[in-house]
Amino acid sequence: MKPVKKAVLPVAGFGTRVLPATKTVPKEMLTVVDRPALQYVVDEAIEAGIEHFVFVTARGKNAIEDYFDSAYELEDSLRRKGKTVIYDELKAKQPREGTMSFVRQQEAKGLGHAVWCARDIIGDEPFAVLLPDVLIQTDVRSCLAQMMDAYNKVGGNIIAVDPVPDERVSSYGVIKPRAGANPKTQSLIAMDGMVEKPALKDAPSNLKITGRYILQPELMGLLKDQEAGAGGEIQLTDAMARLMTSQDFHALVYEGQDYDCGSKLGYFEAVMAFAQTHSEISEGARDLIKASAADLS
Ligand code: G1P
């Protein structure tokens, strides 16, 4: 079984749900406490053993590339002022040279098309996909690290899932567990299908695809000629459903909580959640949240 060392992060989207902020700031760069949302996703992947990141970007997203570069003037100024702790923290987050690639998605044709844009760098290795809109907080190993554990047991393709209430099913990709699989008692479930944004009456389960994937490279060949699906876009879910006819797919009901930072309320929730676990401000953040809850009641 080939190890998973590369990850694709599609960051080309406009972020229309959080305008006007995203008119000039890529949505992935919106600050959650003291770092861009994207940093949490990169950290999640590093914890899982990812060594190379492929960002699928677009026009107006240069801030992402700059963020992962060294910032000479800033670093020099910190050094000269003796702010060594801040300097060291900054340098510790800087990726090693050559471990990040940036490719452009020239037209917004959908998530499947965005992933396909990374094909030359992925080559014939299995790879992870992390949707940076989604932040996942856990008390245990990171979501992708949990998926790697599952991959090391069963191989093939692994999709992170979690249950959603019926009224939200049509906003997501939804999986079809194999007959006899019980998501209430099993965390790793064999799958028989998946469908993108089904009407509730057609949904094969209420297990939504969360935005973390471990995929085999054969998927890229299918994405090449994948036709547009839900919303007129080339959907990753449709290509995965085709790959499922020849390869195993398992869904992992991971431990953790996801936050949709592409929406206003999800972003607000993420800020509250990560503030409460932040090494410097957790106590103060909890006090503030408690006080404001008491005010509201
Ligand atoms: C994408 C995927 C969908 C998944 C969702 C998770 O949809 O296509 O299968 O459930 O991310 O956030 P999007 O939110 O880009 O419409």
PDB file of C-alpha atoms and ligand atoms in Angstrom:
ATOM      1  CA  MET A   1       0.000   0.000   0.000  1.00  0.00           C
ATOM      2  CA  LYS A   2       1.508   3.325  -1.059  1.00  0.00           C
ATOM      3  CA  PRO A   3       1.701   5.955   1.714  1.00  0.00           C
ATOM      4  CA  VAL A   4      -0.240   9.223   1.339  1.00  0.00           C
ATOM      5  CA  LYS A   5       2.234  12.107   1.322  1.00  0.00           C
ATOM      6  CA  LYS A   6       0.561  14.731  -0.873  1.00  0.00           C
ATOM      7  CA  ALA A   7      -2.555  16.781  -0.287  1.00  0.00           C
ATOM      8  CA  VAL A   8      -4.651  18.892  -2.633  1.00  0.00           C
ATOM      9  CA  LEU A   9      -6.240  22.016  -1.156  1.00  0.00           C
ATOM     10  CA  PRO A  10      -8.728  23.683  -3.511  1.00  0.00           C
ATOM     11  CA  VAL A  11      -8.603  27.404  -2.707  1.00  0.00           C
ATOM     12  CA  ALA A  12      -9.916  28.939  -5.918  1.00  0.00           C
ATOM     13  CA  GLY A  13     -13.496  29.700  -4.767  1.00  0.00           C
ATOM     14  CA  PHE A  14     -14.850  33.257  -4.613  1.00  0.00           C
ATOM     15  CA  GLY A  15     -16.230  33.042  -1.064  1.00  0.00           C
ATOM     16  CA  THR A  16     -19.488  34.725  -2.040  1.00  0.00           C
ATOM     17  CA  ARG A  17     -21.187  33.750   1.221  1.00  0.00           C
ATOM     18  CA  VAL A  18     -18.788  35.927   3.220  1.00  0.00           C
ATOM     19  CA  LEU A  19     -18.726  39.019   1.017  1.00  0.00           C
ATOM     20  CA  PRO A  20     -17.726  41.811   1.263  1.00  0.00           C
ATOM     21  CA  ALA A  21     -14.692  40.511   3.243  1.00  0.00           C
ATOM     22  CA  THR A  22     -13.731  38.215   0.368  1.00  0.00           C
ATOM     23  CA  LYS A  23     -13.683  41.023  -2.187  1.00  0.00           C
ATOM     24  CA  THR A  24      -9.990  41.467  -1.380  1.00  0.00           C
ATOM     25  CA  VAL A  25      -9.167  38.771   1.206  1.00  0.00           C
ATOM     26  CA  PRO A  26      -9.302  35.118   0.108  1.00  0.00           C
ATOM     27  CA  LYS A  27     -11.840  33.346   2.332  1.00  0.00           C
ATOM     28  CA  GLU A  28      -9.160  30.855   3.365  1.00  0.00           C
ATOM     29  CA  MET A  29      -7.173  33.757   4.826  1.00  0.00           C
ATOM     30  CA  LEU A  30      -9.929  35.042   7.123  1.00  0.00           C
ATOM     31  CA  THR A  31      -8.584  35.105  10.656  1.00  0.00           C
ATOM     32  CA  VAL A  32      -9.714  32.533  13.175  1.00  0.00           C
ATOM     33  CA  VAL A  33      -8.346  33.939  16.466  1.00  0.00           C
ATOM     34  CA  ASP A  34      -4.781  34.716  15.359  1.00  0.00           C
ATOM     35  CA  ARG A  35      -4.137  32.772  12.173  1.00  0.00           C
ATOM     36  CA  PRO A  36      -5.796  32.271   8.815  1.00  0.00           C
ATOM     37  CA  ALA A  37      -8.390  29.509   8.648  1.00  0.00           C
ATOM     38  CA  LEU A  38      -6.097  27.772   6.167  1.00  0.00           C
ATOM     39  CA  GLN A  39      -3.325  27.338   8.755  1.00  0.00           C
ATOM     40  CA  TYR A  40      -5.562  25.029  10.816  1.00  0.00           C
ATOM     41  CA  VAL A  41      -6.146  22.834   7.772  1.00  0.00           C
ATOM     42  CA  VAL A  42      -2.439  22.699   6.929  1.00  0.00           C
ATOM     43  CA  ASP A  43      -1.658  21.780  10.560  1.00  0.00           C
ATOM     44  CA  GLU A  44      -4.308  19.044  10.445  1.00  0.00           C
ATOM     45  CA  ALA A  45      -2.647  17.591   7.341  1.00  0.00           C
ATOM     46  CA  ILE A  46       0.898  17.840   8.741  1.00  0.00           C
ATOM     47  CA  GLU A  47      -0.251  15.923  11.831  1.00  0.00           C
ATOM     48  CA  ALA A  48      -1.458  13.232   9.440  1.00  0.00           C
ATOM     49  CA  GLY A  49       1.965  12.949   7.780  1.00  0.00           C
ATOM     50  CA  ILE A  50       1.380  15.070   4.656  1.00  0.00           C
ATOM     51  CA  GLU A  51       4.678  16.311   3.242  1.00  0.00           C
ATOM     52  CA  HIS A  52       3.649  18.176   0.096  1.00  0.00           C
ATOM     53  CA  PHE A  53       0.739  20.561  -0.425  1.00  0.00           C
ATOM     54  CA  VAL A  54      -0.794  21.388  -3.787  1.00  0.00           C
ATOM     55  CA  PHE A  55      -2.925  24.527  -3.641  1.00  0.00           C
ATOM     56  CA  VAL A  56      -5.360  24.992  -6.496  1.00  0.00           C
ATOM     57  CA  THR A  57      -5.645  28.767  -6.630  1.00  0.00           C
ATOM     58  CA  ALA A  58      -7.128  31.446  -8.878  1.00  0.00           C
ATOM     59  CA  ARG A  59      -6.741  35.128  -9.655  1.00  0.00           C
ATOM     60  CA  GLY A  60      -6.796  37.314  -6.553  1.00  0.00           C
ATOM     61  CA  LYS A  61      -5.505  34.569  -4.246  1.00  0.00           C
ATOM     62  CA  ASN A  62      -1.858  35.656  -4.087  1.00  0.00           C
ATOM     63  CA  ALA A  63      -2.098  36.334  -0.345  1.00  0.00           C
ATOM     64  CA  ILE A  64      -2.084  32.558   0.171  1.00  0.00           C
ATOM     65  CA  GLU A  65       1.250  32.077  -1.571  1.00  0.00           C
ATOM     66  CA  ASP A  66       2.763  35.062   0.249  1.00  0.00           C
ATOM     67  CA  TYR A  67       1.543  33.772   3.597  1.00  0.00           C
ATOM     68  CA  PHE A  68       3.601  30.599   3.254  1.00  0.00           C
ATOM     69  CA  ASP A  69       6.699  32.473   2.032  1.00  0.00           C
ATOM     70  CA  SER A  70       9.315  34.005   4.331  1.00  0.00           C
ATOM     71  CA  ALA A  71       8.714  37.713   5.070  1.00  0.00           C
ATOM     72  CA  TYR A  72      12.247  39.075   5.151  1.00  0.00           C
ATOM     73  CA  GLU A  73      11.572  42.672   6.278  1.00  0.00           C
ATOM     74  CA  LEU A  74       9.249  41.555   9.080  1.00  0.00           C
ATOM     75  CA  GLU A  75      11.632  38.839  10.267  1.00  0.00           C
ATOM     76  CA  ASP A  76      14.618  41.199  10.196  1.00  0.00           C
ATOM     77  CA  SER A  77      12.703  43.798  12.186  1.00  0.00           C
ATOM     78  CA  LEU A  78      11.636  41.214  14.804  1.00  0.00           C
ATOM     79  CA  ARG A  79      15.230  40.003  15.121  1.00  0.00           C
ATOM     80  CA  ARG A  80      16.653  43.500  15.519  1.00  0.00           C
ATOM     81  CA  LYS A  81      14.075  44.337  18.193  1.00  0.00           C
ATOM     82  CA  GLY A  82      14.911  41.128  20.058  1.00  0.00           C
ATOM     83  CA  LYS A  83      11.387  39.738  19.684  1.00  0.00           C
ATOM     84  CA  THR A  84      12.784  36.256  19.464  1.00  0.00           C
ATOM     85  CA  VAL A  85       9.740  34.344  20.734  1.00  0.00           C
ATOM     86  CA  ILE A  86       7.490  35.829  18.050  1.00  0.00           C
ATOM     87  CA  TYR A  87      10.229  35.342  15.459  1.00  0.00           C
ATOM     88  CA  ASP A  88      10.707  31.680  16.414  1.00  0.00           C
ATOM     89  CA  GLU A  89       6.955  31.017  16.309  1.00  0.00           C
ATOM     90  CA  LEU A  90       6.725  32.588  12.883  1.00  0.00           C
ATOM     91  CA  LYS A  91       9.640  30.577  11.518  1.00  0.00           C
ATOM     92  CA  ALA A  92       8.313  27.349  13.022  1.00  0.00           C
ATOM     93  CA  LYS A  93       5.173  27.732  10.870  1.00  0.00           C
ATOM     94  CA  GLN A  94       7.108  28.374   7.676  1.00  0.00           C
ATOM     95  CA  PRO A  95       7.036  25.359   5.368  1.00  0.00           C
ATOM     96  CA  ARG A  96      10.286  23.818   4.177  1.00  0.00           C
ATOM     97  CA  GLU A  97      11.351  25.009   0.713  1.00  0.00           C
ATOM     98  CA  GLY A  98       9.851  23.038  -2.145  1.00  0.00           C
ATOM     99  CA  THR A  99       7.027  21.467  -0.126  1.00  0.00           C
ATOM    100  CA  MET A 100       4.230  23.627  -1.535  1.00  0.00           C
ATOM    101  CA  SER A 101       3.029  23.842  -5.116  1.00  0.00           C
ATOM    102  CA  PHE A 102       0.527  26.249  -6.571  1.00  0.00           C
ATOM    103  CA  VAL A 103      -1.518  25.522  -9.678  1.00  0.00           C
ATOM    104  CA  ARG A 104      -4.236  27.675 -11.188  1.00  0.00           C
ATOM    105  CA  GLN A 105      -7.799  26.709 -11.882  1.00  0.00           C
ATOM    106  CA  GLN A 106      -8.483  29.074 -14.759  1.00  0.00           C
ATOM    107  CA  GLU A 107     -12.264  28.670 -14.792  1.00  0.00           C
ATOM    108  CA  ALA A 108     -14.590  27.955 -11.872  1.00  0.00           C
ATOM    109  CA  LYS A 109     -15.905  24.640 -13.218  1.00  0.00           C
ATOM    110  CA  GLY A 110     -16.434  22.869  -9.894  1.00  0.00           C
ATOM    111  CA  LEU A 111     -14.600  20.970  -7.173  1.00  0.00           C
ATOM    112  CA  GLY A 112     -13.895  17.947  -9.379  1.00  0.00           C
ATOM    113  CA  HIS A 113     -12.247  20.156 -11.965  1.00  0.00           C
ATOM    114  CA  ALA A 114     -10.214  21.939  -9.262  1.00  0.00           C
ATOM    115  CA  VAL A 115      -8.828  18.623  -7.985  1.00  0.00           C
ATOM    116  CA  TRP A 116      -8.035  17.547 -11.565  1.00  0.00           C
ATOM    117  CA  CYS A 117      -5.914  20.698 -11.982  1.00  0.00           C
ATOM    118  CA  ALA A 118      -3.435  19.115  -9.495  1.00  0.00           C
ATOM    119  CA  ARG A 119      -3.007  15.897 -11.527  1.00  0.00           C
ATOM    120  CA  ASP A 120       0.538  16.503 -12.823  1.00  0.00           C
ATOM    121  CA  ILE A 121       1.907  17.064  -9.333  1.00  0.00           C
ATOM    122  CA  ILE A 122      -0.018  14.159  -7.802  1.00  0.00           C
ATOM    123  CA  GLY A 123       1.189  11.696 -10.472  1.00  0.00           C
ATOM    124  CA  ASP A 124       0.484   8.067  -9.599  1.00  0.00           C
ATOM    125  CA  GLU A 125       0.371   8.366  -5.807  1.00  0.00           C
ATOM    126  CA  PRO A 126      -2.636   8.244  -3.496  1.00  0.00           C
ATOM    127  CA  PHE A 127      -3.446  11.705  -2.192  1.00  0.00           C
ATOM    128  CA  ALA A 128      -5.559  13.559   0.338  1.00  0.00           C
ATOM    129  CA  VAL A 129      -8.025  16.334  -0.451  1.00  0.00           C
ATOM    130  CA  LEU A 130      -8.905  18.840   2.264  1.00  0.00           C
ATOM    131  CA  LEU A 131     -11.558  21.497   1.665  1.00  0.00           C
ATOM    132  CA  PRO A 132     -10.214  24.512   3.552  1.00  0.00           C
ATOM    133  CA  ASP A 133     -13.697  25.992   4.121  1.00  0.00           C
ATOM    134  CA  VAL A 134     -14.185  23.259   6.656  1.00  0.00           C
ATOM    135  CA  LEU A 135     -12.265  23.442   9.936  1.00  0.00           C
ATOM    136  CA  ILE A 136     -12.374  20.384  12.146  1.00  0.00           C
ATOM    137  CA  GLN A 137     -11.613  20.518  15.844  1.00  0.00           C
ATOM    138  CA  THR A 138     -10.872  17.322  17.733  1.00  0.00           C
ATOM    139  CA  ASP A 139      -9.774  16.278  21.233  1.00  0.00           C
ATOM    140  CA  VAL A 140      -7.896  13.385  19.682  1.00  0.00           C
ATOM    141  CA  ARG A 141      -5.771  13.020  16.530  1.00  0.00           C
ATOM    142  CA  SER A 142      -6.677  15.347  13.658  1.00  0.00           C
ATOM    143  CA  CYS A 143      -9.467  14.261  11.328  1.00  0.00           C
ATOM    144  CA  LEU A 144      -7.064  13.450   8.478  1.00  0.00           C
ATOM    145  CA  ALA A 145      -4.794  11.571  10.903  1.00  0.00           C
ATOM    146  CA  GLN A 146      -7.795   9.437  11.959  1.00  0.00           C
ATOM    147  CA  MET A 147      -8.433   8.786   8.261  1.00  0.00           C
ATOM    148  CA  MET A 148      -4.793   7.760   7.746  1.00  0.00           C
ATOM    149  CA  ASP A 149      -5.201   5.194  10.544  1.00  0.00           C
ATOM    150  CA  ALA A 150      -8.240   3.826   8.699  1.00  0.00           C
ATOM    151  CA  TYR A 151      -6.351   3.875   5.377  1.00  0.00           C
ATOM    152  CA  ASN A 152      -3.491   1.902   6.907  1.00  0.00           C
ATOM    153  CA  LYS A 153      -6.022  -0.769   7.919  1.00  0.00           C
ATOM    154  CA  VAL A 154      -8.210  -1.071   4.823  1.00  0.00           C
ATOM    155  CA  GLY A 155      -6.464   0.866   2.009  1.00  0.00           C
ATOM    156  CA  GLY A 156      -8.434   2.098  -0.999  1.00  0.00           C
ATOM    157  CA  ASN A 157     -10.343   5.354  -0.683  1.00  0.00           C
ATOM    158  CA  ILE A 158     -11.497   6.908   2.595  1.00  0.00           C
ATOM    159  CA  ILE A 159     -14.110   9.643   2.982  1.00  0.00           C
ATOM    160  CA  ALA A 160     -14.799  11.487   6.256  1.00  0.00           C
ATOM    161  CA  VAL A 161     -18.514  11.643   7.025  1.00  0.00           C
ATOM    162  CA  ASP A 162     -20.803  12.758   9.795  1.00  0.00           C
ATOM    163  CA  PRO A 163     -24.546  12.728  10.347  1.00  0.00           C
ATOM    164  CA  VAL A 164     -26.597  15.840   9.563  1.00  0.00           C
ATOM    165  CA  PRO A 165     -30.235  16.636  10.306  1.00  0.00           C
ATOM    166  CA  ASP A 166     -32.654  15.833   7.437  1.00  0.00           C
ATOM    167  CA  GLU A 167     -33.210  19.466   6.494  1.00  0.00           C
ATOM    168  CA  ARG A 168     -29.502  19.899   5.684  1.00  0.00           C
ATOM    169  CA  VAL A 169     -28.961  16.743   3.661  1.00  0.00           C
ATOM    170  CA  SER A 170     -29.528  18.476   0.292  1.00  0.00           C
ATOM    171  CA  SER A 171     -26.610  20.890   0.932  1.00  0.00           C
ATOM    172  CA  TYR A 172     -23.948  18.166   0.860  1.00  0.00           C
ATOM    173  CA  GLY A 173     -22.603  15.092  -0.817  1.00  0.00           C
ATOM    174  CA  VAL A 174     -24.206  12.096   0.916  1.00  0.00           C
ATOM    175  CA  ILE A 175     -22.984   8.497   1.072  1.00  0.00           C
ATOM    176  CA  LYS A 176     -24.793   5.198   0.674  1.00  0.00           C
ATOM    177  CA  PRO A 177     -23.550   2.709   3.292  1.00  0.00           C
ATOM    178  CA  ARG A 178     -23.314  -0.921   2.173  1.00  0.00           C
ATOM    179  CA  ALA A 179     -26.352  -2.997   3.161  1.00  0.00           C
ATOM    180  CA  GLY A 180     -25.876  -4.258   6.717  1.00  0.00           C
ATOM    181  CA  ALA A 181     -23.414  -1.534   7.740  1.00  0.00           C
ATOM    182  CA  ASN A 182     -24.457   0.236  10.915  1.00  0.00           C
ATOM    183  CA  PRO A 183     -23.133   3.807  11.295  1.00  0.00           C
ATOM    184  CA  LYS A 184     -24.403   3.880  14.899  1.00  0.00           C
ATOM    185  CA  THR A 185     -22.084   1.098  16.020  1.00  0.00           C
ATOM    186  CA  GLN A 186     -19.274   1.192  13.431  1.00  0.00           C
ATOM    187  CA  SER A 187     -16.980   4.099  12.686  1.00  0.00           C
ATOM    188  CA  LEU A 188     -15.551   2.635   9.470  1.00  0.00           C
ATOM    189  CA  ILE A 189     -18.290   1.790   7.006  1.00  0.00           C
ATOM    190  CA  ALA A 190     -18.030   0.136   3.594  1.00  0.00           C
ATOM    191  CA  MET A 191     -19.833   2.182   0.961  1.00  0.00           C
ATOM    192  CA  ASP A 192     -21.948   1.348  -2.063  1.00  0.00           C
ATOM    193  CA  GLY A 193     -22.543   4.787  -3.505  1.00  0.00           C
ATOM    194  CA  MET A 194     -22.660   8.514  -3.006  1.00  0.00           C
ATOM    195  CA  VAL A 195     -24.644  11.375  -4.442  1.00  0.00           C
ATOM    196  CA  GLU A 196     -24.051  15.116  -4.567  1.00  0.00           C
ATOM    197  CA  LYS A 197     -26.709  17.353  -3.009  1.00  0.00           C
ATOM    198  CA  PRO A 198     -29.666  14.959  -3.244  1.00  0.00           C
ATOM    199  CA  ALA A 199     -33.244  15.945  -2.489  1.00  0.00           C
ATOM    200  CA  LEU A 200     -34.111  14.542   0.941  1.00  0.00           C
ATOM    201  CA  LYS A 201     -36.419  11.936  -0.593  1.00  0.00           C
ATOM    202  CA  ASP A 202     -33.540  10.592  -2.746  1.00  0.00           C
ATOM    203  CA  ALA A 203     -30.832  10.726  -0.062  1.00  0.00           C
ATOM    204  CA  PRO A 204     -29.305   7.269   0.582  1.00  0.00           C
ATOM    205  CA  SER A 205     -28.477   8.214   4.217  1.00  0.00           C
ATOM    206  CA  ASN A 206     -27.990  11.309   6.345  1.00  0.00           C
ATOM    207  CA  LEU A 207     -24.203  10.886   6.386  1.00  0.00           C
ATOM    208  CA  LYS A 208     -22.714  13.950   4.749  1.00  0.00           C
ATOM    209  CA  ILE A 209     -19.300  14.110   3.107  1.00  0.00           C
ATOM    210  CA  THR A 210     -17.376  16.474   5.373  1.00  0.00           C
ATOM    211  CA  GLY A 211     -14.591  17.700   3.088  1.00  0.00           C
ATOM    212  CA  ARG A 212     -11.710  15.327   3.846  1.00  0.00           C
ATOM    213  CA  TYR A 213     -10.782  12.573   1.405  1.00  0.00           C
ATOM    214  CA  ILE A 214      -8.021  10.004   0.824  1.00  0.00           C
ATOM    215  CA  LEU A 215      -8.162   9.033  -2.835  1.00  0.00           C
ATOM    216  CA  GLN A 216      -6.361   6.794  -5.293  1.00  0.00           C
ATOM    217  CA  PRO A 217      -4.699   8.408  -8.336  1.00  0.00           C
ATOM    218  CA  GLU A 218      -7.008   6.611 -10.803  1.00  0.00           C
ATOM    219  CA  LEU A 219      -9.595   9.217  -9.841  1.00  0.00           C
ATOM    220  CA  MET A 220      -7.714  11.816 -11.885  1.00  0.00           C
ATOM    221  CA  GLY A 221      -8.324   9.852 -15.094  1.00  0.00           C
ATOM    222  CA  LEU A 222     -12.060   9.822 -14.355  1.00  0.00           C
ATOM    223  CA  LEU A 223     -12.133  13.531 -13.547  1.00  0.00           C
ATOM    224  CA  LYS A 224     -10.644  14.270 -16.966  1.00  0.00           C
ATOM    225  CA  ASP A 225     -13.907  13.401 -18.735  1.00  0.00           C
ATOM    226  CA  GLN A 226     -16.324  13.907 -15.848  1.00  0.00           C
ATOM    227  CA  GLU A 227     -19.485  15.621 -17.032  1.00  0.00           C
ATOM    228  CA  ALA A 228     -21.068  18.486 -15.114  1.00  0.00           C
ATOM    229  CA  GLY A 229     -23.498  17.360 -12.415  1.00  0.00           C
ATOM    230  CA  ALA A 230     -25.310  19.097  -9.548  1.00  0.00           C
ATOM    231  CA  GLY A 231     -25.303  22.893  -9.959  1.00  0.00           C
ATOM    232  CA  GLY A 232     -23.851  22.561 -13.480  1.00  0.00           C
ATOM    233  CA  GLU A 233     -20.401  21.885 -11.962  1.00  0.00           C
ATOM    234  CA  ILE A 234     -17.901  19.056 -12.410  1.00  0.00           C
ATOM    235  CA  GLN A 235     -18.406  17.264  -9.116  1.00  0.00           C
ATOM    236  CA  LEU A 236     -15.766  15.299  -7.214  1.00  0.00           C
ATOM    237  CA  THR A 237     -18.578  13.174  -5.795  1.00  0.00           C
ATOM    238  CA  ASP A 238     -19.678  12.008  -9.283  1.00  0.00           C
ATOM    239  CA  ALA A 239     -16.148  10.903 -10.223  1.00  0.00           C
ATOM    240  CA  MET A 240     -15.751   9.100  -6.872  1.00  0.00           C
ATOM    241  CA  ALA A 241     -19.055   7.307  -7.468  1.00  0.00           C
ATOM    242  CA  ARG A 242     -17.644   6.063 -10.801  1.00  0.00           C
ATOM    243  CA  LEU A 243     -14.361   4.964  -9.210  1.00  0.00           C
ATOM    244  CA  MET A 244     -16.386   2.970  -6.704  1.00  0.00           C
ATOM    245  CA  THR A 245     -17.303   0.460  -9.419  1.00  0.00           C
ATOM    246  CA  SER A 246     -13.663  -0.704  -9.469  1.00  0.00           C
ATOM    247  CA  GLN A 247     -12.196   0.309  -6.073  1.00  0.00           C
ATOM    248  CA  ASP A 248     -13.126   0.086  -2.391  1.00  0.00           C
ATOM    249  CA  PHE A 249     -14.462   3.124  -0.604  1.00  0.00           C
ATOM    250  CA  HIS A 250     -14.900   3.366   3.155  1.00  0.00           C
ATOM    251  CA  ALA A 251     -16.556   6.171   5.079  1.00  0.00           C
ATOM    252  CA  LEU A 252     -15.050   7.144   8.421  1.00  0.00           C
ATOM    253  CA  VAL A 253     -17.360   8.629  11.044  1.00  0.00           C
ATOM    254  CA  TYR A 254     -14.517  10.624  12.603  1.00  0.00           C
ATOM    255  CA  GLU A 255     -14.287  12.036  16.116  1.00  0.00           C
ATOM    256  CA  GLY A 256     -14.500  15.822  16.071  1.00  0.00           C
ATOM    257  CA  GLN A 257     -16.602  18.841  15.220  1.00  0.00           C
ATOM    258  CA  ASP A 258     -16.651  20.572  11.833  1.00  0.00           C
ATOM    259  CA  TYR A 259     -17.206  24.284  11.182  1.00  0.00           C
ATOM    260  CA  ASP A 260     -18.147  25.701   7.796  1.00  0.00           C
ATOM    261  CA  CYS A 261     -16.006  28.836   7.574  1.00  0.00           C
ATOM    262  CA  GLY A 262     -17.463  29.615   4.155  1.00  0.00           C
ATOM    263  CA  SER A 263     -20.658  30.771   5.904  1.00  0.00           C
ATOM    264  CA  LYS A 264     -21.078  33.684   8.288  1.00  0.00           C
ATOM    265  CA  LEU A 265     -22.497  31.678  11.169  1.00  0.00           C
ATOM    266  CA  GLY A 266     -20.082  28.772  10.708  1.00  0.00           C
ATOM    267  CA  TYR A 267     -17.158  31.194  10.732  1.00  0.00           C
ATOM    268  CA  PHE A 268     -18.422  32.836  13.923  1.00  0.00           C
ATOM    269  CA  GLU A 269     -18.832  29.405  15.532  1.00  0.00           C
ATOM    270  CA  ALA A 270     -15.279  28.454  14.502  1.00  0.00           C
ATOM    271  CA  VAL A 271     -13.828  31.603  16.067  1.00  0.00           C
ATOM    272  CA  MET A 272     -15.657  30.839  19.329  1.00  0.00           C
ATOM    273  CA  ALA A 273     -14.556  27.199  19.340  1.00  0.00           C
ATOM    274  CA  PHE A 274     -10.875  27.819  18.564  1.00  0.00           C
ATOM    275  CA  ALA A 275     -10.657  30.768  20.972  1.00  0.00           C
ATOM    276  CA  GLN A 276     -11.713  28.418  23.781  1.00  0.00           C
ATOM    277  CA  THR A 277      -8.794  26.080  23.136  1.00  0.00           C
ATOM    278  CA  HIS A 278      -6.171  28.710  22.306  1.00  0.00           C
ATOM    279  CA  SER A 279      -3.067  28.500  24.534  1.00  0.00           C
ATOM    280  CA  GLU A 280      -3.118  32.222  25.420  1.00  0.00           C
ATOM    281  CA  ILE A 281      -6.772  33.236  25.567  1.00  0.00           C
ATOM    282  CA  SER A 282      -8.798  30.098  26.328  1.00  0.00           C
ATOM    283  CA  GLU A 283      -9.740  31.150  29.846  1.00  0.00           C
ATOM    284  CA  GLY A 284     -10.646  34.723  28.877  1.00  0.00           C
ATOM    285  CA  ALA A 285     -12.597  33.508  25.859  1.00  0.00           C
ATOM    286  CA  ARG A 286     -14.634  31.080  27.958  1.00  0.00           C
ATOM    287  CA  ASP A 287     -15.421  33.806  30.504  1.00  0.00           C
ATOM    288  CA  LEU A 288     -16.573  36.153  27.747  1.00  0.00           C
ATOM    289  CA  ILE A 289     -18.755  33.492  26.111  1.00  0.00           C
ATOM    290  CA  LYS A 290     -20.311  32.570  29.475  1.00  0.00           C
ATOM    291  CA  ALA A 291     -20.964  36.229  30.319  1.00  0.00           C
ATOM    292  CA  SER A 292     -22.564  36.886  26.957  1.00  0.00           C
ATOM    293  CA  ALA A 293     -24.717  33.722  27.274  1.00  0.00           C
ATOM    294  CA  ALA A 294     -25.859  34.930  30.717  1.00  0.00           C
ATOM    295  CA  ASP A 295     -26.728  38.341  29.201  1.00  0.00           C
ATOM    296  CA  LEU A 296     -28.846  36.680  26.542  1.00  0.00           C
ATOM    297  CA  SER A 297     -30.797  34.445  28.941  1.00  0.00           C
TER     298      SER A 297
HETATM  299  C1  G1P B   1     -18.459  20.246  -1.339  1.00  0.00           C
HETATM  300  C2  G1P B   1     -18.653  18.813  -1.837  1.00  0.00           C
HETATM  301  C3  G1P B   1     -19.703  18.096  -1.005  1.00  0.00           C
HETATM  302  C4  G1P B   1     -19.328  18.153   0.464  1.00  0.00           C
HETATM  303  C5  G1P B   1     -19.097  19.609   0.906  1.00  0.00           C
HETATM  304  C6  G1P B   1     -18.530  19.658   2.321  1.00  0.00           C
HETATM  305  O1  G1P B   1     -19.646  20.971  -1.608  1.00  0.00           O
HETATM  306  O2  G1P B   1     -19.016  18.833  -3.198  1.00  0.00           O
HETATM  307  O3  G1P B   1     -19.826  16.752  -1.412  1.00  0.00           O
HETATM  308  O4  G1P B   1     -20.351  17.557   1.245  1.00  0.00           O
HETATM  309  O5  G1P B   1     -18.162  20.276   0.044  1.00  0.00           O
HETATM  310  O6  G1P B   1     -18.447  20.968   2.780  1.00  0.00           O
HETATM  311  P1  G1P B   1     -19.690  22.576  -1.588  1.00  0.00           P
HETATM  312  O7  G1P B   1     -19.821  22.962  -0.154  1.00  0.00           O
HETATM  313  O8  G1P B   1     -18.424  23.055  -2.201  1.00  0.00           O
HETATM  314  O9  G1P B   1     -20.904  22.942  -2.384  1.00  0.00           O
END
